[in-house]
XYZ file of C-alpha atoms in Angstrom:
628
model
C 194.490 305.166 76.646
C 194.336 304.309 72.950
C 193.197 306.995 70.550
C 189.548 306.330 69.677
C 188.764 305.334 66.112
C 185.384 307.076 66.267
C 184.298 310.156 68.186
C 180.564 310.690 68.657
C 179.754 314.403 68.984
C 176.455 315.720 70.307
C 174.944 318.970 71.545
C 171.834 319.014 73.728
C 169.600 321.123 75.944
C 166.537 320.010 77.902
C 166.121 316.744 76.017
C 164.991 314.586 78.938
C 162.294 313.058 76.680
C 164.763 311.272 74.438
C 168.364 311.610 75.619
C 168.632 308.251 77.384
C 167.045 306.419 74.443
C 169.785 307.892 72.264
C 172.527 306.955 74.761
C 171.380 303.336 75.143
C 171.152 302.840 71.378
C 174.839 303.787 71.090
C 176.039 301.120 73.531
C 176.359 298.239 70.985
C 178.496 300.459 68.729
C 180.686 301.587 71.612
C 181.251 297.951 72.565
C 182.014 296.906 68.965
C 184.546 299.650 68.088
C 186.916 302.023 69.921
C 184.668 305.061 70.523
C 184.459 308.177 72.645
C 181.282 310.153 73.344
C 181.719 313.944 73.465
C 178.695 315.978 74.572
C 178.125 319.730 74.860
C 175.314 320.961 77.122
C 174.002 324.342 75.965
C 172.000 325.023 79.125
C 169.867 322.111 80.348
C 167.633 322.530 83.386
C 165.429 319.422 83.151
C 167.804 316.650 84.253
C 169.282 315.967 80.808
C 172.784 316.752 82.041
C 172.541 314.138 84.794
C 171.660 311.522 82.161
C 174.543 312.657 79.950
C 176.988 312.322 82.871
C 176.272 308.577 83.032
C 177.307 307.988 79.425
C 179.630 310.752 78.160
C 183.386 310.377 78.089
C 183.741 314.146 77.747
C 180.981 316.518 78.869
C 181.386 320.278 78.478
C 179.213 323.339 78.961
C 178.730 325.740 76.082
C 176.400 328.677 76.856
C 173.828 329.149 74.110
C 174.598 332.118 71.827
C 171.931 331.619 69.129
C 174.425 329.796 66.917
C 174.155 326.066 66.227
C 177.406 325.939 64.258
C 179.319 327.415 67.193
C 177.932 324.789 69.558
C 178.695 321.955 67.117
C 182.248 323.201 66.643
C 182.770 323.383 70.414
C 181.994 319.647 70.603
C 184.169 318.910 67.545
C 187.089 320.704 69.183
C 187.118 318.115 71.986
C 186.978 315.098 69.647
C 190.159 313.073 69.127
C 188.964 310.191 66.950
C 190.027 309.485 63.388
C 186.383 309.846 62.379
C 183.524 311.752 63.969
C 179.840 310.747 63.990
C 177.428 313.672 64.507
C 174.184 312.905 66.342
C 171.269 314.711 67.981
C 169.496 313.421 71.051
C 166.157 313.146 69.229
C 167.823 310.548 66.997
C 168.931 307.047 67.802
C 171.110 304.548 65.964
C 169.310 301.546 64.529
C 170.184 298.213 66.142
C 171.554 296.853 62.862
C 175.098 298.260 63.042
C 177.027 295.581 61.129
C 177.530 297.805 58.091
C 178.933 300.649 60.206
C 181.168 298.354 62.268
C 182.543 296.696 59.132
C 183.258 300.099 57.618
C 185.144 301.245 60.727
C 187.248 298.076 60.650
C 188.614 298.977 57.204
C 188.096 302.747 57.324
C 191.799 303.411 56.834
C 191.278 302.303 53.235
C 188.485 304.844 52.663
C 189.617 307.762 50.491
C 186.435 309.855 50.849
C 186.403 312.464 53.625
C 182.707 312.186 54.414
C 180.357 309.240 54.949
C 176.628 309.382 54.232
C 174.077 307.457 56.284
C 170.289 307.192 56.168
C 168.273 309.515 58.401
C 164.692 308.321 58.852
C 162.311 311.132 59.803
C 159.018 310.314 61.532
C 155.990 312.584 61.878
C 154.862 311.230 65.255
C 156.614 310.453 68.512
C 155.442 306.839 68.451
C 157.377 306.491 65.161
C 154.555 304.584 63.498
C 153.097 305.181 60.075
C 154.691 307.447 57.512
C 158.371 308.329 57.467
C 160.850 309.801 55.017
C 164.413 308.657 54.409
C 167.244 310.816 53.187
C 170.998 310.463 53.008
C 173.030 312.846 55.125
C 176.733 313.354 55.723
C 177.099 312.430 59.397
C 180.567 310.849 59.596
C 183.637 312.921 58.706
C 187.376 312.368 58.750
C 188.738 314.664 61.453
C 192.023 315.290 59.624
C 190.130 317.377 57.039
C 189.736 320.126 59.653
C 186.003 320.156 58.960
C 183.941 322.909 60.571
C 180.272 323.728 60.805
C 178.885 326.965 59.319
C 175.477 328.566 59.697
C 173.856 329.900 62.852
C 170.835 327.711 62.046
C 170.464 324.709 59.740
C 174.185 324.367 60.208
C 176.180 322.281 57.760
C 179.760 321.217 57.020
C 181.939 323.698 55.169
C 182.357 321.226 52.298
C 181.106 322.057 48.829
C 178.492 319.271 48.335
C 179.257 319.195 44.626
C 183.000 319.227 45.046
C 183.550 316.405 47.515
C 183.281 312.652 47.121
C 181.327 310.740 49.744
C 181.160 307.141 50.893
C 177.640 305.752 51.326
C 176.398 303.455 54.118
C 172.735 303.085 53.062
C 171.826 300.488 55.721
C 173.121 302.528 58.655
C 169.979 304.258 59.904
C 169.415 307.086 62.356
C 165.809 307.204 63.527
C 164.640 310.788 64.106
C 161.363 311.969 65.665
C 162.242 315.650 66.054
C 159.824 316.765 63.320
C 156.882 315.458 65.344
C 157.056 318.706 67.296
C 155.686 320.543 64.256
C 152.286 318.866 64.438
C 149.404 321.425 64.298
C 148.516 322.854 67.685
C 151.814 321.924 69.324
C 153.008 324.978 71.229
C 156.566 323.645 71.428
C 156.596 323.319 67.653
C 155.329 326.865 67.210
C 158.017 328.173 69.548
C 160.683 326.274 67.631
C 159.403 327.619 64.300
C 159.330 331.185 65.640
C 162.910 330.767 66.877
C 164.075 329.442 63.504
C 162.366 332.260 61.583
C 163.904 334.849 63.910
C 167.415 333.409 63.575
C 167.283 333.149 59.771
C 165.920 336.676 59.377
C 168.728 337.925 61.577
C 171.295 336.213 59.319
C 169.618 337.661 56.210
C 170.132 341.161 57.519
C 173.866 340.689 56.967
C 173.583 338.704 53.728
C 170.265 339.595 51.988
C 171.022 337.777 48.710
C 172.070 334.488 50.292
C 169.872 331.899 48.592
C 170.626 329.234 51.186
C 169.253 331.524 53.899
C 166.195 332.333 51.793
C 165.536 328.606 51.415
C 165.883 328.153 55.172
C 163.402 330.971 55.802
C 160.905 329.465 53.347
C 161.389 326.087 54.996
C 160.830 327.466 58.479
C 157.807 329.476 57.362
C 156.183 326.450 55.746
C 155.319 325.178 59.232
C 153.544 328.405 60.213
C 151.452 331.341 59.037
C 154.515 333.501 58.560
C 153.549 337.005 57.377
C 154.790 337.718 53.883
C 155.482 334.054 53.138
C 154.413 334.244 49.473
C 156.439 337.436 48.982
C 159.485 335.633 50.393
C 158.977 332.836 47.853
C 158.714 335.365 45.007
C 161.880 337.119 46.203
C 163.799 333.840 46.364
C 162.666 332.797 42.881
C 163.863 336.122 41.514
C 167.302 335.469 43.034
C 167.305 332.058 41.353
C 166.486 333.751 38.014
C 169.435 336.052 38.617
C 171.575 332.942 39.196
C 172.938 334.087 42.534
C 175.393 331.905 44.436
C 174.138 328.312 44.982
C 171.142 328.837 42.652
C 171.614 325.428 41.050
C 171.597 323.640 44.417
C 168.792 325.494 46.217
C 166.676 326.518 43.215
C 164.895 323.121 43.014
C 163.773 322.990 46.665
C 162.714 326.650 46.538
C 160.542 325.925 43.492
C 159.183 322.866 45.277
C 157.832 325.090 48.059
C 156.613 327.575 45.440
C 154.404 325.084 43.592
C 153.087 323.740 46.899
C 152.016 327.229 47.946
C 150.621 328.028 44.490
C 148.455 324.904 44.567
C 147.379 325.495 48.149
C 146.382 329.141 47.635
C 145.493 328.989 43.937
C 148.165 331.559 43.088
C 148.366 332.850 39.503
C 152.023 331.765 39.272
C 151.186 328.041 39.342
C 151.894 327.401 35.649
C 154.900 329.738 35.623
C 156.603 328.132 38.628
C 155.787 324.592 37.501
C 157.267 325.282 34.052
C 160.358 326.874 35.567
C 161.020 323.819 37.744
C 160.554 321.431 34.819
C 162.632 323.487 32.371
C 165.439 324.735 34.607
C 165.897 321.646 36.801
C 164.424 318.660 34.911
C 166.832 316.141 36.455
C 166.591 317.292 40.061
C 164.820 314.896 42.408
C 162.955 317.896 43.816
C 161.395 318.355 40.375
C 160.974 314.669 39.574
C 159.487 313.769 42.961
C 158.165 316.711 44.994
C 157.070 318.948 42.103
C 155.760 315.999 40.082
C 153.691 314.897 43.068
C 152.162 318.364 43.399
C 151.408 318.441 39.668
C 149.822 314.990 39.918
C 147.476 316.209 42.658
C 146.692 319.334 40.635
C 145.805 317.340 37.505
C 143.867 314.732 39.483
C 141.648 317.373 41.088
C 141.262 319.459 37.942
C 140.830 316.943 35.120
C 137.744 314.741 34.708
C 139.895 312.355 32.656
C 142.550 310.678 34.850
C 144.898 310.256 31.870
C 147.143 313.324 32.442
C 147.499 312.543 36.139
C 148.356 308.906 35.384
C 151.211 310.030 33.120
C 152.596 312.159 35.929
C 152.162 309.286 38.351
C 154.254 307.022 36.125
C 157.020 309.625 35.996
C 156.889 310.036 39.760
C 157.218 306.279 40.362
C 160.111 306.062 37.903
C 161.900 308.883 39.720
C 161.243 307.260 43.101
C 162.768 304.013 41.871
C 165.795 305.889 40.494
C 166.258 307.730 43.778
C 166.089 304.538 45.840
C 168.665 302.987 43.554
C 171.117 305.743 44.477
C 170.582 308.292 41.710
C 171.170 311.870 42.912
C 171.602 310.751 46.533
C 173.183 314.128 47.337
C 169.976 315.934 46.329
C 169.091 316.591 49.958
C 172.295 318.350 50.917
C 170.369 321.581 51.507
C 166.783 320.422 52.070
C 164.943 317.124 52.608
C 162.719 315.691 49.894
C 159.143 315.554 51.085
C 157.471 313.123 48.684
C 160.033 310.332 48.645
C 158.229 308.620 51.517
C 156.549 305.202 51.449
C 153.263 306.866 52.453
C 153.466 309.297 49.518
C 154.145 306.363 47.237
C 151.090 304.516 48.584
C 148.904 307.600 48.202
C 149.831 308.230 44.591
C 149.534 304.532 43.723
C 146.040 304.361 45.216
C 144.938 307.303 43.080
C 146.490 305.681 40.037
C 144.758 302.380 40.816
C 141.405 304.164 40.918
C 142.286 305.985 37.701
C 143.128 302.742 35.912
C 139.894 301.183 37.197
C 137.956 304.160 35.801
C 139.585 303.534 32.418
C 138.966 299.755 32.718
C 142.710 299.095 32.620
C 142.645 296.227 35.110
C 146.149 294.913 34.349
C 147.779 298.234 35.258
C 145.634 298.579 38.373
C 146.374 295.063 39.590
C 150.125 295.448 39.084
C 150.091 298.488 41.400
C 147.873 296.723 43.943
C 150.326 293.828 44.186
C 153.228 296.212 44.798
C 151.660 298.244 47.615
C 152.942 298.200 51.174
C 149.565 297.664 52.852
C 150.957 298.229 56.350
C 151.326 301.954 55.640
C 147.678 302.526 54.729
C 145.283 304.408 56.951
C 141.654 303.369 57.357
C 140.361 305.440 54.439
C 143.117 304.200 52.130
C 142.443 300.595 53.121
C 138.817 301.064 52.080
C 139.837 302.503 48.704
C 142.274 299.668 48.115
C 139.701 296.955 48.849
C 137.104 298.679 46.632
C 139.605 298.842 43.776
C 140.618 295.209 44.283
C 136.951 294.193 44.069
C 136.577 296.169 40.847
C 139.615 294.470 39.306
C 138.429 291.078 40.518
C 134.954 291.111 39.019
C 136.206 292.444 35.665
C 139.191 290.102 35.216
C 140.549 286.601 35.718
C 143.647 287.695 37.637
C 144.637 285.489 40.563
C 143.633 287.781 43.420
C 143.788 285.078 46.098
C 147.375 285.883 47.215
C 146.451 289.554 47.606
C 143.322 289.061 49.719
C 145.116 286.444 51.858
C 147.991 288.869 52.393
C 145.563 291.625 53.344
C 143.706 289.446 55.825
C 146.956 288.259 57.406
C 147.933 291.893 57.885
C 144.664 293.028 59.490
C 144.726 289.943 61.743
C 148.401 290.179 62.683
C 148.674 290.273 66.505
C 152.060 291.992 66.197
C 150.475 295.006 64.480
C 149.078 297.736 66.789
C 145.418 297.150 67.672
C 144.674 300.801 66.918
C 145.545 300.009 63.289
C 144.236 296.462 62.867
C 140.856 297.256 64.443
C 139.943 300.015 61.934
C 141.529 298.049 59.080
C 139.430 294.973 59.767
C 136.292 297.055 60.288
C 136.623 298.880 56.956
C 137.531 295.655 55.146
C 134.361 293.994 56.406
C 132.292 297.061 55.609
C 133.484 297.290 52.008
C 133.235 293.525 51.533
C 129.672 293.404 52.875
C 128.419 295.510 49.971
C 129.438 292.854 47.460
C 126.862 290.424 48.894
C 123.897 292.769 48.329
C 121.465 291.362 45.791
C 121.202 294.663 43.913
C 125.002 294.881 43.675
C 125.229 291.358 42.315
C 122.577 292.168 39.721
C 124.360 295.417 38.804
C 127.636 293.537 38.315
C 126.043 291.034 35.974
C 124.639 293.861 33.865
C 128.150 295.246 33.250
C 129.717 294.617 29.869
C 133.040 293.545 31.414
C 131.484 291.223 34.031
C 133.627 288.129 34.627
C 132.694 287.006 38.160
C 130.935 288.421 41.187
C 133.025 290.664 43.432
C 132.118 288.662 46.536
C 134.082 285.689 45.144
C 137.219 287.694 45.966
C 136.730 286.504 49.566
C 136.311 282.763 48.920
C 140.025 282.114 49.707
C 139.293 283.325 53.257
C 136.740 280.580 53.996
C 139.103 278.882 56.449
C 139.944 282.171 58.190
C 136.860 284.310 58.743
C 133.078 284.614 58.452
C 133.432 286.835 55.391
C 135.174 284.010 53.555
C 132.589 281.478 54.694
C 129.819 283.760 53.423
C 131.448 283.985 49.993
C 131.855 280.199 49.854
C 128.189 279.719 50.823
C 127.143 282.025 47.987
C 129.195 279.941 45.557
C 128.050 276.542 46.843
C 125.369 274.820 44.784
C 124.729 271.838 47.058
C 122.562 272.352 50.150
C 124.663 269.953 52.235
C 127.817 271.882 51.313
C 126.175 275.108 52.440
C 125.187 273.535 55.750
C 128.706 272.265 56.343
C 130.160 275.710 55.614
C 127.697 277.412 57.960
C 128.836 275.154 60.777
C 132.155 277.005 60.668
C 130.556 280.337 61.620
C 131.574 281.452 65.105
C 130.420 285.071 64.997
C 127.050 285.541 63.321
C 127.346 289.324 63.708
C 130.311 289.227 61.301
C 128.541 286.934 58.823
C 126.891 288.365 55.720
C 123.140 288.375 56.216
C 122.717 288.154 52.434
C 124.644 284.869 52.405
C 122.378 283.556 55.145
C 119.346 284.636 53.119
C 120.751 282.748 50.132
C 121.176 279.609 52.273
C 117.645 279.889 53.673
C 116.178 280.341 50.200
C 118.096 277.248 49.144
C 116.380 275.228 51.864
C 119.213 274.910 54.391
C 117.696 274.025 57.811
C 118.271 276.725 60.366
C 119.297 276.900 63.120
C 121.712 274.147 62.194
C 120.956 270.847 63.893
C 123.208 270.386 66.887
C 124.461 274.015 66.807
C 122.382 275.918 69.345
C 121.645 279.647 69.203
C 120.295 281.837 71.983
C 116.998 283.601 71.402
C 118.663 287.036 71.347
C 121.061 285.864 68.600
C 118.100 284.623 66.546
C 116.277 287.910 67.009
C 119.317 289.884 65.837
C 119.691 287.699 62.760
C 115.983 287.973 61.961
C 116.097 291.773 62.285
C 119.070 291.905 59.884
C 117.266 289.685 57.382
C 114.459 292.261 57.092
C 116.814 294.526 55.107
C 115.753 292.501 52.067
C 111.966 292.607 52.666
C 111.033 291.343 49.230
C 112.700 288.022 49.891
C 112.473 288.003 53.662
C 108.694 287.666 54.017
C 108.475 284.456 51.922
C 111.411 282.979 53.874
C 109.759 283.844 57.187
C 106.457 282.226 56.105
C 108.261 279.160 54.781
C 110.131 278.749 58.079
C 106.842 279.003 59.980
C 105.322 276.259 57.878
C 108.348 274.008 58.432
C 108.725 274.771 62.148
C 108.454 271.811 64.504
C 106.734 273.010 67.694
C 108.269 270.072 69.559
C 111.786 271.244 68.715
C 112.807 274.263 70.752
C 115.354 275.791 68.302
C 112.973 275.429 65.355
C 110.151 277.109 67.273
C 112.332 279.970 68.527
C 113.698 280.650 65.030
C 110.220 280.735 63.466
C 109.027 282.988 66.269
C 112.026 285.363 65.754
C 111.439 285.539 61.988
C 107.711 286.214 62.298
C 108.186 288.760 65.077
C 110.629 290.605 62.793
C 108.170 290.241 59.872
C 105.319 291.779 61.885
C 107.546 294.719 62.785
C 108.887 295.150 59.244
C 105.619 294.890 57.332
C 104.199 298.283 56.387
C 100.674 297.875 57.699
C 99.732 301.471 56.894
C 100.675 301.233 53.221
C 97.463 300.973 51.194
C 99.467 299.452 48.333
C 100.992 296.739 50.513
C 100.303 293.074 49.737
C 97.291 292.531 51.994
C 97.245 288.795 51.464
C 100.888 288.534 52.470
C 100.264 290.695 55.544
C 97.372 288.467 56.665
C 99.532 285.378 56.139
C 102.233 286.910 58.317
C 99.726 287.777 61.034
C 98.193 284.294 60.883
C 101.573 282.578 61.065
C 102.635 284.874 63.898
C 99.465 284.018 65.806
C 100.068 280.290 65.362
C 103.657 280.483 66.532
C 102.719 282.652 69.513
C 100.034 280.191 70.541
C 102.779 277.542 70.717
C 105.429 279.796 72.223
C 103.570 281.712 74.965
C 102.431 278.729 77.054
C 106.066 277.604 77.292
C 107.226 280.944 78.704
C 104.390 282.122 80.967
C 102.259 280.721 83.728
C 98.621 280.021 82.746
C 97.270 282.933 84.830
C 99.451 285.345 82.829
C 97.732 284.197 79.633
C 94.263 285.142 80.818
C 92.664 288.464 79.863
C 92.980 289.823 83.421
C 96.700 288.886 83.602
C 97.878 290.318 80.279
C 99.485 293.303 81.970
C 102.306 290.950 82.944
C 103.272 290.383 79.269
C 105.667 292.500 77.208
C 103.852 294.481 74.449
C 104.751 292.194 71.527
C 103.735 289.077 73.442
C 100.490 290.796 74.492
C 99.946 291.571 70.823
C 100.744 287.942 69.966
C 98.158 286.738 72.487
C 95.478 288.928 70.895
C 96.485 287.695 67.414
C 96.238 284.078 68.558
C 92.822 284.714 70.101
C 91.585 286.506 66.986
C 92.668 283.832 64.523
C 91.364 281.075 66.792
C 88.019 282.835 66.865
């Protein structure tokens, strides 16, 4: 048998949830390059071993001794490849393996002993939403005699600052192991307790080891570990004393320190923030994680968004530098937490709102165009749309591509319904406010008014009712309005204020040849009453124009007047009495036409009125009264 070019080394225990997913994802690589799979079982009892037996070339048992490095080394000892890829079962190799395969084909020309790949960490088991990427050394040349060290948070015995590494940025390992740390997850709590116990045990033998102190702080950040703040203070003191590895682990320790200071309003906030910025100004932990925390602090504390916006700019610059490969070894000891796409979206949304507050529309719009909308949650989608409306009505920027892109996203059948449903709902909700008459009047009173916010949605007129409503509001010709209204399929999703505008403009309704059921008319009429000042005249006008011989016309007038009777405040002594009497008169006239078409003659006699619903009984009495 030929010597394998690549060994794949794994340790596992009771990973039935994910082990086969990991195994199957490796198959394309194993078919593309000479590989062997070496697995060490540290004590599985849930069927994981049986799965491993189907895939492993070498499967060994290694009894668990509370030492991850020992287990890793036991697997390494059985590897015979030129290179070794280290994996966990809660990871799986991305399907795009061309970069890795091409590297292996010419790997004899590689002079670096270690190869970095991208590890993508997800916060949920469904691997949707936010994730964080970091580069990690996962492929090593076996001839270096590499070993793992550290009972927990084990790592290679290379000096990260003294070894050159080869980077494969497009080789991705998807990892969902951190999802276990979600609040309320008992398995996550047990894992945290185990990690804290193991690190504390190691600290007993090496109390000034800054790497161990960082690991304890990291483990405690997922729990209510007693003495957590004291542990942070102790670690910072060791950094001040410049103990071994202080330059490497000082930045992530200070990152956790400022997080805790902000969270608990500790007096050391300014001190720890200044220390991070002065001692480690070029570290990505300072430029990203600490800067993010300082941004949040300034945003919540300052009434003027200016200071926070400056920090936001620095954060985005650092994020761009990091993604372009600057300081890609920053995460050798700890993962960055705010280098995620979701963190980027969050800070950009705050900055967009800040720029809108300062009437800096150009800056706001530039950030809006650069957002990854697919990462937004429902609340963030609402804030984005509100900001886009603000930019739109105060500027002449071409917002059409943005709103079209947004609508395509929320309507994309390939996106999960649990995301698109809330997205579309909040988009419609925020958009609906722009059609309100009082909002339109308020916009026009603004000094920077350029166009109404509802016009943002005109580009959607071929795609949804919201777009049709905006186009109706902009149309000046009654025939154009009628033609647009014929495109409405869902009247519940159509702006009632746009319909009111069309009715006031004299558009016949219901549209000739486009039938509506009586319950649809009643719902529309009830929605129209939200604008009482303009509704009552429209209802009376429709009654005057109603053709009793035409069923749709009669039903619409009846629905409007029924809604008007219910909406009019008959008990208000200051109400327009003349208008109220006109409504009652018109209602009586319509009912006198409507009732005989729905009920047998005996039901419309005084002794048969008990057969009528209350409002129709009331209508009968109104008709009798006005006739008298």
